[in-house]
Short mmCIF file of C-alpha atoms and ligand atoms in Angstrom, two decimals:
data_model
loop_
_atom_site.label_atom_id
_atom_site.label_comp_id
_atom_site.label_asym_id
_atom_site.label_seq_id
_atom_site.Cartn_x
_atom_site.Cartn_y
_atom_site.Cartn_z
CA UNK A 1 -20.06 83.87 -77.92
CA UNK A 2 -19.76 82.16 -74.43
CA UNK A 3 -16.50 84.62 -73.68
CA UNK A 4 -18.53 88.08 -74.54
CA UNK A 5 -21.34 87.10 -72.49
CA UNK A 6 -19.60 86.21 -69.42
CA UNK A 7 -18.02 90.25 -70.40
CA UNK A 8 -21.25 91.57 -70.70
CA UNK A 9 -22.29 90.19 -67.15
CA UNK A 10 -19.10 91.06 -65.47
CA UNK A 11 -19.64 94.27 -67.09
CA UNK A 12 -23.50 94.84 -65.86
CA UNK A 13 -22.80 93.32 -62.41
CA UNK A 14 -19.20 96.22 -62.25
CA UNK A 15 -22.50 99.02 -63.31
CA UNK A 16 -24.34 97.54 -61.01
CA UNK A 17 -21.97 97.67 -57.80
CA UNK A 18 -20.88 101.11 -59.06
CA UNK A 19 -24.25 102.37 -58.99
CA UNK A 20 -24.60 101.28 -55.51
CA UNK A 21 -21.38 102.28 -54.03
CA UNK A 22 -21.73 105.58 -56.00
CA UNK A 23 -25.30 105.79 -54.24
CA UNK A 24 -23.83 104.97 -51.21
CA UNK A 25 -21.42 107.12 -51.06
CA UNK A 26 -23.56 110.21 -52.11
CA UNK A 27 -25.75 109.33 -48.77
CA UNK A 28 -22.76 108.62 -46.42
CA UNK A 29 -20.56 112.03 -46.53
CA UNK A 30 -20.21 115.56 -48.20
CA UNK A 31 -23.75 117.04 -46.17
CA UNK A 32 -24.31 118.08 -42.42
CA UNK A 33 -27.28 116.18 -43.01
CA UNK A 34 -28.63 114.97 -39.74
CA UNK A 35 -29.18 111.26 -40.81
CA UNK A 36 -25.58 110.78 -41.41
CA UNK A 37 -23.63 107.70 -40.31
CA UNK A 38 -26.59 105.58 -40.03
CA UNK A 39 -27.84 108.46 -37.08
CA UNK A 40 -31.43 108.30 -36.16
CA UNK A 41 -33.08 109.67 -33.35
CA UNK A 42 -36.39 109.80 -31.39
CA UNK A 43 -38.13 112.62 -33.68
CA UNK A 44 -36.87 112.79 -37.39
CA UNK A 45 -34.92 116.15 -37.80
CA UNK A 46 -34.80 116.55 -33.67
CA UNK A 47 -32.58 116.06 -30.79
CA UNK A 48 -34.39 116.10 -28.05
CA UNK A 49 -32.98 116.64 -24.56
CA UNK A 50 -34.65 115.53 -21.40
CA UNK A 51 -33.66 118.34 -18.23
CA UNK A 52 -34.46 119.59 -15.43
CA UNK A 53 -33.99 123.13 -15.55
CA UNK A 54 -33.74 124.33 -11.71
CA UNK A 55 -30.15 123.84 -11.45
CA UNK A 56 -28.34 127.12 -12.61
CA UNK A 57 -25.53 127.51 -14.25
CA UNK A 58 -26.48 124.55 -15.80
CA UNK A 59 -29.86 124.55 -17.08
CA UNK A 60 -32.58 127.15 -15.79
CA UNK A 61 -35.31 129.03 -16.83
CA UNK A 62 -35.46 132.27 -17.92
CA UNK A 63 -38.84 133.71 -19.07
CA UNK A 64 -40.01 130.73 -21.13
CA UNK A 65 -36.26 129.27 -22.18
CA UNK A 66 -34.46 127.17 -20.84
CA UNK A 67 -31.31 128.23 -20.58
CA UNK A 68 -27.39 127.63 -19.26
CA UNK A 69 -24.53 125.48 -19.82
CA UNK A 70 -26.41 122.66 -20.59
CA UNK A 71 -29.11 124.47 -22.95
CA UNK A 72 -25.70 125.80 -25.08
CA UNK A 73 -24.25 122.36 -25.21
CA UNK A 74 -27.63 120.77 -26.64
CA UNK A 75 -27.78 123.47 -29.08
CA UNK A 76 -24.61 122.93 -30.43
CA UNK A 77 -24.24 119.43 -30.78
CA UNK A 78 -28.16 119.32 -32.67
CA UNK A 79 -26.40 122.20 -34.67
CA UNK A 80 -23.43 120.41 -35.62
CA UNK A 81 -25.50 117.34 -36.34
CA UNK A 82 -27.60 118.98 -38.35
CA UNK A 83 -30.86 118.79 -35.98
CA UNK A 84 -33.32 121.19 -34.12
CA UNK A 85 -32.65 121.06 -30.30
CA UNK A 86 -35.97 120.57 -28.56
CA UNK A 87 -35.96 120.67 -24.82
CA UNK A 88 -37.91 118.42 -22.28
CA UNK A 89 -37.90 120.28 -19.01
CA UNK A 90 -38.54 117.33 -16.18
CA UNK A 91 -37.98 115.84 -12.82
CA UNK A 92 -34.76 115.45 -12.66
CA UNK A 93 -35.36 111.01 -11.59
CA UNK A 94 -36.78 110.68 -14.69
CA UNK A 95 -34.12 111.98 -16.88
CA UNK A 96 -32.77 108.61 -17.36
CA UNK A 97 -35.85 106.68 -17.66
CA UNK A 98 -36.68 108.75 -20.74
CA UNK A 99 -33.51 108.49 -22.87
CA UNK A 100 -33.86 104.83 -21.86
CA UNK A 101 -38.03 104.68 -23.21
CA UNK A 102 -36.53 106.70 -26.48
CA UNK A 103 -38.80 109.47 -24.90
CA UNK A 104 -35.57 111.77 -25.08
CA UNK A 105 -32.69 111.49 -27.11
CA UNK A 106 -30.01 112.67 -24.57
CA UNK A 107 -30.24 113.52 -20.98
CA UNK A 108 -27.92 116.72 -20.47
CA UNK A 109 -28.37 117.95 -16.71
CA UNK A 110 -25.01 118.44 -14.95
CA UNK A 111 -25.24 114.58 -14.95
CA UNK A 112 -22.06 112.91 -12.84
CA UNK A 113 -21.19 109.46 -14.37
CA UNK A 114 -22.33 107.10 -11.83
CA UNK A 115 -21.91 103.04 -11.52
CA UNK A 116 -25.65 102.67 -11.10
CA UNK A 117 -26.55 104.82 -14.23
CA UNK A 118 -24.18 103.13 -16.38
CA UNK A 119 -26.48 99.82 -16.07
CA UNK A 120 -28.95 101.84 -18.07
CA UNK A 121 -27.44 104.44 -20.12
CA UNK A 122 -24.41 105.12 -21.72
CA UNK A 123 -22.45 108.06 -21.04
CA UNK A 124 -20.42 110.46 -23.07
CA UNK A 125 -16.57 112.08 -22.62
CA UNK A 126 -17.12 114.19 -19.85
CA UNK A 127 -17.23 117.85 -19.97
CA UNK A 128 -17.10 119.24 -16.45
CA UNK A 129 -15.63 118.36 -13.19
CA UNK A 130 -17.76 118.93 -10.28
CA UNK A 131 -18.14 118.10 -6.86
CA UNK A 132 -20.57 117.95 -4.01
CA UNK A 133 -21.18 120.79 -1.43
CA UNK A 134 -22.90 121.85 1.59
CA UNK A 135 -25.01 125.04 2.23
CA UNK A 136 -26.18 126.24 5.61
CA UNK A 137 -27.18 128.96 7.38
CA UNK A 138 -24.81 131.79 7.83
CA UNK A 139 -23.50 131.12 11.84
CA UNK A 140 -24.68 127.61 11.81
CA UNK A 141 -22.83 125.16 14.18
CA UNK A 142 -22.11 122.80 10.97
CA UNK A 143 -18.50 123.82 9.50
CA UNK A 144 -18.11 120.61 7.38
CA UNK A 145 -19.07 117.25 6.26
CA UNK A 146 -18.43 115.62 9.76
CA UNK A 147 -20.62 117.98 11.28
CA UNK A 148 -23.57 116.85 9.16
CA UNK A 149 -24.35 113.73 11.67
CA UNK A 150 -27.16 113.86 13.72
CA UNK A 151 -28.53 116.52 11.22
CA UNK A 152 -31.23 116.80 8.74
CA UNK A 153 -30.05 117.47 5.40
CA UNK A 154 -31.99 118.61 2.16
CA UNK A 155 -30.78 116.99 -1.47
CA UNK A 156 -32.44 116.74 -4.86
CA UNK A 157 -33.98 113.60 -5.50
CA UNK A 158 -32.00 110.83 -7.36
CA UNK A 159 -28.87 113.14 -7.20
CA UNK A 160 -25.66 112.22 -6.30
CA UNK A 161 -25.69 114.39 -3.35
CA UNK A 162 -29.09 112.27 -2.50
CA UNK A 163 -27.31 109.21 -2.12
CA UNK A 164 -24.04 110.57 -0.82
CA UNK A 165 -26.21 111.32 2.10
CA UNK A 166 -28.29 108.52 2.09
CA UNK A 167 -25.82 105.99 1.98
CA UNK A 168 -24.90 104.60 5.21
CA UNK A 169 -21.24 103.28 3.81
CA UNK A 170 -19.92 107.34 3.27
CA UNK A 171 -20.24 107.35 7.16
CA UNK A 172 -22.04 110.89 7.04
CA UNK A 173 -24.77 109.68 9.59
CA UNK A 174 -27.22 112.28 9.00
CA UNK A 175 -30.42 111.89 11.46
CA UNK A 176 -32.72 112.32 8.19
CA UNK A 177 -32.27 112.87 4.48
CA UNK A 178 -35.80 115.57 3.44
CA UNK A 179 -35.53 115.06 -0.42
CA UNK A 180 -36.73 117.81 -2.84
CA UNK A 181 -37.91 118.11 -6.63
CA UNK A 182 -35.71 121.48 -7.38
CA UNK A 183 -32.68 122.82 -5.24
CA UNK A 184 -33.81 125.86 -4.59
CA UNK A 185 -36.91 124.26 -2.53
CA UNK A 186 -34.45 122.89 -0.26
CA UNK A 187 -32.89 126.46 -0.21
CA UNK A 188 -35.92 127.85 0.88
CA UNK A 189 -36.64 125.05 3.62
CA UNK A 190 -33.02 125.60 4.86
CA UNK A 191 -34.07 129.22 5.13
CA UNK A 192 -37.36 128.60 6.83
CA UNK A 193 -35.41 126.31 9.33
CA UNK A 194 -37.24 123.09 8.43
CA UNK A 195 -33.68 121.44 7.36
CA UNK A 196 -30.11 121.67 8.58
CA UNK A 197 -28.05 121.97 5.66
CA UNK A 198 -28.11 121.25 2.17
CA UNK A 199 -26.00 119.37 -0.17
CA UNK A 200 -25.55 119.82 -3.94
CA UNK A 201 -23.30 120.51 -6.46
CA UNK A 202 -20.28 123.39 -6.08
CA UNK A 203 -21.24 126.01 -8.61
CA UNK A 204 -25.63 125.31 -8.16
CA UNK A 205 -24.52 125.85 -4.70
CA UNK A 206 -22.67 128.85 -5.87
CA UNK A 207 -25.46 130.57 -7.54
CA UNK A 208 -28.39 129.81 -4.78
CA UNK A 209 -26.25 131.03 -2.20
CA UNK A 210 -24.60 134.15 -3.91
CA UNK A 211 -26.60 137.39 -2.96
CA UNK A 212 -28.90 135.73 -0.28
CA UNK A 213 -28.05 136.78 2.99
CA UNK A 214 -29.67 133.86 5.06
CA UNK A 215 -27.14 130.93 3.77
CA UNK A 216 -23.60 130.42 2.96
CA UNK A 217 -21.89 127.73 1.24
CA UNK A 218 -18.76 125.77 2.70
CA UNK A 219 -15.44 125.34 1.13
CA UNK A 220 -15.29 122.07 1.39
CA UNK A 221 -15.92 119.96 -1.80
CA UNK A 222 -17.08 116.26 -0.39
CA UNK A 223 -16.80 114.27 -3.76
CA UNK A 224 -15.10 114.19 -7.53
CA UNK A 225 -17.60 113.91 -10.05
CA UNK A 226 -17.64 114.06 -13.84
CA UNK A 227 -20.43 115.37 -15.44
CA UNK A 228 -21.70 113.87 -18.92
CA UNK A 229 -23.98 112.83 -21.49
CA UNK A 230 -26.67 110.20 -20.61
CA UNK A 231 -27.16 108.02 -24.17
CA UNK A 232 -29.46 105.67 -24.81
CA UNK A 233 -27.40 101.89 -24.65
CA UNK A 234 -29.42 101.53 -28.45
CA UNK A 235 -27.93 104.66 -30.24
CA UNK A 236 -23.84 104.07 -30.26
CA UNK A 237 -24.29 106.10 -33.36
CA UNK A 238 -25.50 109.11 -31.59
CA UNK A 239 -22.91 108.36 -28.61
CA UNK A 240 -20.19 108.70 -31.19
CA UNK A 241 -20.96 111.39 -33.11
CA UNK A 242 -21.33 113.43 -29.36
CA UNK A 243 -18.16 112.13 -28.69
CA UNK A 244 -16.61 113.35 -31.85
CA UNK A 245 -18.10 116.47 -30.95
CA UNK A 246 -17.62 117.41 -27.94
CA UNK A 247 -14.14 116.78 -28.70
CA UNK A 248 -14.05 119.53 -30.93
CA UNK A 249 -15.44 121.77 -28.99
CA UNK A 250 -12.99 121.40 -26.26
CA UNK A 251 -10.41 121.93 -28.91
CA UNK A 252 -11.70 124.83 -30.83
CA UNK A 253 -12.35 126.42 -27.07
CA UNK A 254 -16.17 126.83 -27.76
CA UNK A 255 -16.75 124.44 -24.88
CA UNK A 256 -14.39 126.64 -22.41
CA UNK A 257 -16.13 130.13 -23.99
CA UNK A 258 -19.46 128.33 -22.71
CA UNK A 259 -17.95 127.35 -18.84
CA UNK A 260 -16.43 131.10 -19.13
CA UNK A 261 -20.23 132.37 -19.79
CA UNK A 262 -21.55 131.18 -16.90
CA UNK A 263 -19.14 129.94 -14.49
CA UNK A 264 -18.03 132.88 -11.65
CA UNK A 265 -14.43 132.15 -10.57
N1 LIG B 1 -24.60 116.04 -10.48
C1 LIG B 1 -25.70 115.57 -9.70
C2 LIG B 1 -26.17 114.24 -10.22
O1 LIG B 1 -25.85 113.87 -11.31
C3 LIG B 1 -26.86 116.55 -9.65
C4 LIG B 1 -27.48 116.86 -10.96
C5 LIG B 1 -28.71 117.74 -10.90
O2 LIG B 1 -29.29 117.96 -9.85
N2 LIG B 1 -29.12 118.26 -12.00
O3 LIG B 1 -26.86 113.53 -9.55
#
């Protein structure tokens, strides 16, 4: 009597495991589902990426869309993970302030990994390697980075050209650092003659200068930067499944048919 109904528990408790791990395992694999891997994000069904979309090839606007690099990457990765890319088109200084808040999910905006934003977000495998560059006007005295002292130089705001200028220690001694929202307004002031020289990153500072007749960009590249995926420090499970990604694409060559789209050689 005893014996059979220890069985029939051991039996009912073995139905009652199976039923969960059977459960569990019907949630955990076999769909694309977005909500795989324990993967949440800020809007259910949504990856939202925070931008700022005035820095072509990356991310820029055409018509309405935001488009570029950047815009292709999101797409695919929300694809892949089963989500709808939604776009937030911002400042680029508060890109990491909103994947931080949860605002945004990722920040994707020809992002260099930097010391200072690794305090606050995590960052993905990188994707492109960039560097800082200098525009002027075309027969302007400056020739190269060590010309840029006693100058006044135009950057983007928060960028790593920003504080490559700003920052006394990289010995650049510019006279003033005028900082902008977008590039292109400190294209424009270049071109008006309010500021020296600009620096930004190689290919942005490939496209704003290719075509216009006032400004040239110099050879010289003045840093090594990799470019990557801002994550919020709470979602490793996002991180991860990015990672996973983006490795993929770099094997399959979709990442490299992306570069090839927009990158001029
Ligand atoms: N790569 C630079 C940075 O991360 C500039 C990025 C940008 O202006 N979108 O600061």
């Amino acid at each position: 009597m005893k014996f059979s109904k220890v069985c029939s528990l051991i039996l009912a408790s073995c139905m009652l495991f199976g039923a969960v791990g059977c459960g569990g395992q019907e949630s955990a694999g076999g769909d694309n589902s977005g909500n795989q891997n324990g993967l949440v994000t800020s809007q259910e069904g949504k990856l939202i990426w925070a931008t700022n979309a005035t820095f072509e090839p990356y991310e820029y606007k055409e018509g309405d869309k935001v488009v570029g690099i950047d815009a292709e990457i999101a797409e695919a990765i929300a694809t892949k993970l089963g989500l709808e890319a939604q776009v937030e088109n911002m400042e680029f200084d508060a890109i990491i302030p909103s994947v931080v808040s949860g605002k945004a999910d990722i920040g994707i905006a020809g992002m260099t990994i930097t010391d200072e934003r690794l305090n606050n977000v995590n960052f993905s495998d990188t994707y492109v390697e960039a560097g800082q560059a200098i525009i002027v006007k075309k027969g302007s005295d400056i020739k190269g980075v060590s010309d840029l002292a006693g100058k006044v130089v135009g950057v983007q705001r928060g960028t790593v050209g920003d504080s490559y200028v700003s920052d006394s220690a990289n010995g650049v001694n510019v006279a003033s650092v005028e900082r902008f929202s977008a590039c292109p307004d400190a294209v424009q002031s270049l071109i008006a003659g309010k500021i020296d020289a600009v620096v930004i990153d190689n290919e942005p500072a490939k496209k704003m200068t290719e075509g216009v007749d006032e400004v040239v960009k110099l050879e010289e590249n003045l840093t090594s930067e990799q470019y990557a995926i801002a994550v919020s420090k709470k979602n490793e499970a996002l991180l991860k499944e990015i990672n996973t990604i983006l490795g993929e694409m770099k094997a399959n060559g979709e990442l490299q048919a992306i570069l090839d789209k927009y990158l001029s050689e």
